[in-house]
Amino acid sequence: PTGTFTDIFGNRLLEPNSCGGAAPLGFNVPELVDAMIEQIKKINVTTPLFFSPTVPVPLLAQKIAEIGPKGMDYTIFGSNGTDANEAALKIARHYWKIKGKGGKFKVLHRVPGDYHGMGFGTASASGHAFRRTPYEPLMAGFPTFRAPNCYRCPFDMTCPECGLYCAEEMRRLIEFEDPSTIACFIGECTNTGWGNVPPPPGYMKKIREICDKYEILMIIDEVITGFGKTGWWFEVQKEGFVPDIQAMGKGIVWGCGPLSGTHVRNEVYEVFTGKDALEHGYTFGGMGYLAAAGLAGIEYVEKHKLLARAKQIGEMMKKELGAIQDKSKIIGDVRVNGVLASVEYVKNKKTKEIFGDRAGVAALVRKVGIENGVLLPCSTWYGDNIILMIQMTMTDDELKQVFKAIEKATFAVEKEYL
């Protein structure tokens, strides 16, 4: 496998964002390509809505049940992360109607960040204002509370002295909205939409406890963080809790095509029987050749011990990016979680002021990156963040090239904007 590509100008570039986390094994992995070709030779299209699924589809569901959180054995497949999260929201509302509590319809979600997709329901649950405002009015019943970020605490507190005040805000919102009206919470563990912000220690378990107390289904979006990126198959395993519904995408098929999954806790699945069966699905939600690639990718990770490699890459990034931060006047925060990382630029490290010309900073970062053979993705959503989603197959030499490009880009920004 390779983490490089050639652009239309002939530049050979490393791509340390893995296509937004969709290709965590890199490009053109022979084992994945061969698995897809073999399945396509047998039958190219098998829509699960109107035809029995081909063999790789239930096998992939079975494998996800084996490697995922215990007590979650059922998966409904879609075509992308938006599908997975839309299905999760529908399942949550339908679940409470079956249980005779149809008044529980509200969806709690966090702002900023916590992006869940491009559908109307997922836009209503989005923590990105720029992905909400153009389509308003959105769906009713989506109350918000503040997402945690220890570098930019929305409550101006310090962890752990704060006592996880950010999680307690959810409890206060529930009491205000009335628990009997709330169907579910949807959120990520690491907030990828805010610049790969990991949760404070104990935060996710506290959210799980609050959901349990008030009878609220817990939906965790692992479209980006799932399938090995944090050094565990799923981040919920790293955090030590089991959600009720889990959205999967991107890495589920290792960048080979449009596939996603909504993974459901057994106790939730078991209510959807008889007249209450779930009426949901997509024409191309669960193609056999993509499921074959998904299985081959899991096997590849197991064979090459890439969960351990993801943890190793994370330690290397903490060390090397931390060293660059120590020398820099503008790196305010470095966040690392397995192969996921973020380098946050600020104009003033003491006040954490962001640059006024965020687009200019991002453009300069990309320019310097390309000059050094690396496509550096610099997000301007909330300040300037270099967002890294390193391939688990990236070599040490390739990582050094990425670090070198970031260091040169950082000093270029200092020279130009300070």
Coordinates of C-alpha atoms in Angstrom, one line a residue, residues 108-376:
L108 CA -29.5 16.1 22.0
H109 CA -26.3 17.1 20.3
R110 CA -23.2 19.2 20.9
V111 CA -21.8 22.4 19.4
P112 CA -19.4 23.3 18.0
G113 CA -18.0 20.5 15.8
D114 CA -19.5 17.1 16.1
Y115 CA -20.3 16.8 12.4
H116 CA -22.6 13.9 11.5
G117 CA -23.5 14.2 7.8
M118 CA -25.2 16.1 5.0
G119 CA -28.8 14.9 5.4
F120 CA -31.6 17.0 6.7
G121 CA -31.7 15.1 10.0
T122 CA -27.9 15.1 10.4
A123 CA -27.7 18.8 9.4
S124 CA -30.1 19.5 12.3
A125 CA -27.7 17.6 14.6
S126 CA -24.7 19.4 13.2
G127 CA -22.3 21.4 15.3
H128 CA -21.1 23.4 12.3
A129 CA -23.1 26.6 11.9
F130 CA -22.0 27.0 8.2
R131 CA -23.6 23.6 7.5
R132 CA -26.8 24.5 9.2
T133 CA -27.6 28.2 8.4
P134 CA -28.1 27.8 4.6
Y135 CA -30.8 25.2 5.1
E136 CA -32.8 26.6 8.0
P137 CA -35.4 26.2 9.3
L138 CA -34.1 22.7 10.1
M139 CA -35.9 19.9 12.0
A140 CA -37.5 20.7 15.3
G141 CA -36.4 19.0 18.5
F142 CA -32.6 19.1 18.4
P143 CA -31.5 20.9 21.6
T144 CA -27.7 21.6 22.0
F145 CA -25.1 21.8 24.7
R146 CA -21.4 22.7 24.6
A147 CA -18.8 20.2 23.4
P148 CA -15.7 19.8 25.6
N149 CA -12.4 21.2 24.6
C150 CA -9.8 21.5 27.4
Y151 CA -7.6 23.9 25.4
R152 CA -10.6 26.2 24.7
C153 CA -12.9 25.4 27.6
P154 CA -16.3 27.0 26.9
F155 CA -16.6 27.5 30.7
D156 CA -13.1 28.9 31.3
M157 CA -12.4 26.0 33.7
T158 CA -9.5 23.6 34.1
C159 CA -9.7 19.8 34.0
P160 CA -9.9 17.8 36.3
E161 CA -10.7 20.5 38.9
C162 CA -13.8 21.3 36.9
G163 CA -15.4 18.0 37.8
L164 CA -16.4 17.5 34.2
Y165 CA -18.7 20.5 34.3
C166 CA -19.1 20.0 30.5
A167 CA -20.8 16.7 31.0
E168 CA -23.0 18.0 33.8
E169 CA -24.3 20.6 31.3
M170 CA -26.0 17.8 29.5
R171 CA -27.8 16.8 32.7
R172 CA -29.0 20.4 33.1
L173 CA -30.2 20.5 29.5
I174 CA -32.1 17.2 30.0
E175 CA -33.8 18.5 33.2
F176 CA -34.8 21.7 31.3
E177 CA -36.1 19.9 28.2
D178 CA -37.9 17.2 30.3
P179 CA -36.4 13.6 30.1
S180 CA -39.8 12.2 28.9
T181 CA -39.3 14.2 25.6
I182 CA -35.7 13.1 24.8
A183 CA -35.1 10.1 22.5
C184 CA -31.3 10.1 22.2
F185 CA -27.9 11.8 22.3
I186 CA -25.7 11.8 19.3
G187 CA -22.0 12.7 19.4
E188 CA -18.5 11.7 18.7
C189 CA -15.9 10.7 21.3
T190 CA -13.0 12.6 19.7
N191 CA -14.7 15.7 18.2
T192 CA -13.2 15.5 14.7
G193 CA -15.4 18.4 13.5
W194 CA -13.7 20.8 16.0
G195 CA -10.2 19.7 15.0
N196 CA -9.7 16.2 16.5
V197 CA -10.4 17.2 20.1
P198 CA -10.3 14.0 22.4
P199 CA -12.7 14.0 25.3
P200 CA -11.5 14.7 28.8
P201 CA -10.8 11.5 30.8
G202 CA -14.0 10.1 32.2
Y203 CA -16.2 12.4 30.1
M204 CA -17.7 9.7 27.8
K205 CA -18.5 7.3 30.7
K206 CA -20.2 10.2 32.5
I207 CA -22.4 10.8 29.4
R208 CA -23.2 7.1 29.3
E209 CA -24.3 7.2 32.9
I210 CA -26.5 10.3 32.3
C211 CA -28.1 8.6 29.3
D212 CA -28.8 5.5 31.4
K213 CA -30.3 7.5 34.3
Y214 CA -32.8 9.4 32.1
E215 CA -33.6 6.6 29.6
I216 CA -31.9 8.2 26.6
L217 CA -30.4 6.2 23.8
M218 CA -26.7 6.9 23.2
I219 CA -25.6 7.2 19.6
I220 CA -21.9 7.4 19.0
D221 CA -20.6 8.5 15.6
E222 CA -17.5 6.5 14.7
V223 CA -17.5 7.2 11.0
I224 CA -14.1 8.8 11.3
T225 CA -12.6 7.3 14.5
G226 CA -13.6 3.7 13.9
F227 CA -11.6 0.8 12.4
G228 CA -8.3 1.2 14.2
K229 CA -7.4 4.8 14.0
T230 CA -7.3 5.3 17.8
G231 CA -5.3 2.1 18.3
W232 CA -8.5 0.2 19.1
W233 CA -11.0 -1.1 16.6
F234 CA -13.4 1.5 17.9
E235 CA -12.9 4.5 20.2
V236 CA -15.7 3.4 22.5
Q237 CA -13.6 0.4 23.4
K238 CA -10.7 2.7 24.3
E239 CA -13.1 4.9 26.4
G240 CA -14.5 1.8 28.1
F241 CA -18.2 2.0 27.5
V242 CA -20.9 0.4 25.1
P243 CA -23.2 2.7 23.1
D244 CA -26.7 1.8 22.1
I245 CA -26.2 2.7 18.5
Q246 CA -22.9 3.2 16.6
A247 CA -22.5 4.8 13.2
M248 CA -19.7 3.5 11.0
G249 CA -18.3 4.5 7.6
K250 CA -15.2 5.6 5.8
G251 CA -12.8 2.9 7.3
I252 CA -15.4 0.2 7.1
V253 CA -14.4 -0.4 3.5
W254 CA -10.9 1.2 3.7
G255 CA -11.6 3.8 1.1
C256 CA -12.7 1.4 -1.6
G257 CA -16.2 2.7 -2.1
P258 CA -19.6 3.8 -0.6
L259 CA -20.4 1.6 2.3
S260 CA -21.4 2.4 5.9
G261 CA -23.1 0.6 8.8
T262 CA -25.4 1.4 11.7
H263 CA -24.4 -1.0 14.5
V264 CA -27.1 -1.6 17.1
R265 CA -27.1 -3.0 20.7
N266 CA -28.9 -6.3 21.0
E267 CA -31.5 -4.9 23.4
V268 CA -32.4 -2.2 20.9
Y269 CA -32.5 -4.5 17.9
E270 CA -34.8 -7.0 19.6
V271 CA -37.8 -4.7 19.8
F272 CA -38.0 -4.4 16.0
T273 CA -40.1 -7.5 15.2
G274 CA -43.3 -8.3 13.5
K275 CA -45.4 -5.3 12.8
D276 CA -42.7 -3.2 14.3
A277 CA -40.0 -4.3 11.9
L278 CA -37.7 -1.5 10.8
E279 CA -38.7 -0.1 7.4
H280 CA -35.4 1.3 6.3
G281 CA -32.7 0.7 3.7
Y282 CA -31.0 1.9 0.5
T283 CA -30.8 0.4 -2.9
F284 CA -27.0 0.2 -2.8
G285 CA -26.6 0.0 0.9
G286 CA -24.5 -3.1 1.3
M287 CA -22.8 -4.1 -1.9
G288 CA -21.2 -7.5 -1.8
Y289 CA -17.9 -6.5 -3.5
L290 CA -17.5 -3.6 -0.9
A291 CA -18.2 -6.0 2.0
A292 CA -15.5 -8.2 0.5
A293 CA -13.1 -5.3 0.7
G294 CA -14.2 -4.5 4.2
L295 CA -13.4 -8.1 5.3
A296 CA -10.0 -8.1 3.5
G297 CA -9.1 -4.8 5.2
I298 CA -9.9 -6.2 8.7
E299 CA -7.8 -9.2 7.9
Y300 CA -5.0 -7.0 6.7
V301 CA -5.0 -5.0 9.9
E302 CA -4.9 -8.2 12.0
K303 CA -2.2 -9.8 9.9
H304 CA 0.1 -6.7 10.0
K305 CA -0.7 -5.8 13.7
L306 CA -1.8 -2.3 12.6
L307 CA -3.7 -1.5 15.8
A308 CA -0.4 -1.6 17.6
R309 CA 1.1 0.5 14.8
A310 CA -1.6 3.1 15.2
K311 CA -0.6 3.5 18.9
Q312 CA 3.1 3.7 17.9
I313 CA 2.4 6.4 15.3
G314 CA 0.5 8.3 18.0
E315 CA 3.5 8.2 20.4
M316 CA 5.8 9.4 17.6
M317 CA 3.4 12.3 16.8
K318 CA 3.2 13.4 20.4
K319 CA 7.0 13.5 20.6
E320 CA 7.8 15.1 17.2
L321 CA 4.8 17.5 17.0
G322 CA 5.4 18.5 20.7
A323 CA 9.0 19.3 19.8
I324 CA 7.9 21.5 17.0
Q325 CA 5.4 23.2 19.3
D326 CA 8.1 24.0 21.9
K327 CA 10.1 25.8 19.2
S328 CA 7.2 27.6 17.7
K329 CA 5.6 30.9 18.5
I330 CA 2.2 30.0 17.0
I331 CA 1.4 26.4 17.8
G332 CA -1.0 26.7 20.7
D333 CA -2.1 23.1 21.0
V334 CA -1.1 19.7 19.7
R335 CA -3.8 16.9 20.1
V336 CA -3.0 13.3 19.3
N337 CA -5.2 10.2 19.5
G338 CA -3.7 7.2 17.7
V339 CA -3.2 8.3 14.1
L340 CA -5.6 11.2 14.6
A341 CA -3.9 14.5 15.4
S342 CA -4.3 18.3 15.1
V343 CA -1.8 21.1 15.2
E344 CA -3.7 24.3 16.2
Y345 CA -2.2 27.7 15.1
V346 CA -2.8 30.8 17.2
K347 CA -1.6 34.4 16.7
N348 CA -0.8 34.7 20.4
K349 CA 0.0 31.6 22.5
K350 CA -0.9 33.3 25.8
T351 CA -4.3 34.7 24.8
K352 CA -5.0 31.9 22.2
E353 CA -6.1 34.6 19.7
I354 CA -6.7 33.1 16.2
F355 CA -5.3 34.6 13.1
G356 CA -7.4 37.2 11.3
D357 CA -6.6 35.9 7.8
R358 CA -7.3 32.2 8.4
A359 CA -7.7 31.5 4.6
G360 CA -4.3 33.1 4.0
V361 CA -2.6 31.0 6.7
A362 CA -4.2 27.8 5.4
A363 CA -3.1 28.6 1.8
L364 CA 0.5 29.2 2.9
V365 CA 0.5 25.9 4.9
R366 CA -0.7 24.0 1.8
K367 CA 1.8 25.8 -0.4
V368 CA 4.8 25.0 1.8
G369 CA 3.5 21.4 2.3
I370 CA 3.4 20.8 -1.5
E371 CA 6.9 22.2 -1.9
N372 CA 8.0 19.6 0.6
G373 CA 6.1 16.7 -0.9
V374 CA 3.2 16.7 1.5
L375 CA -0.5 17.6 1.1
L376 CA -1.1 19.4 4.4

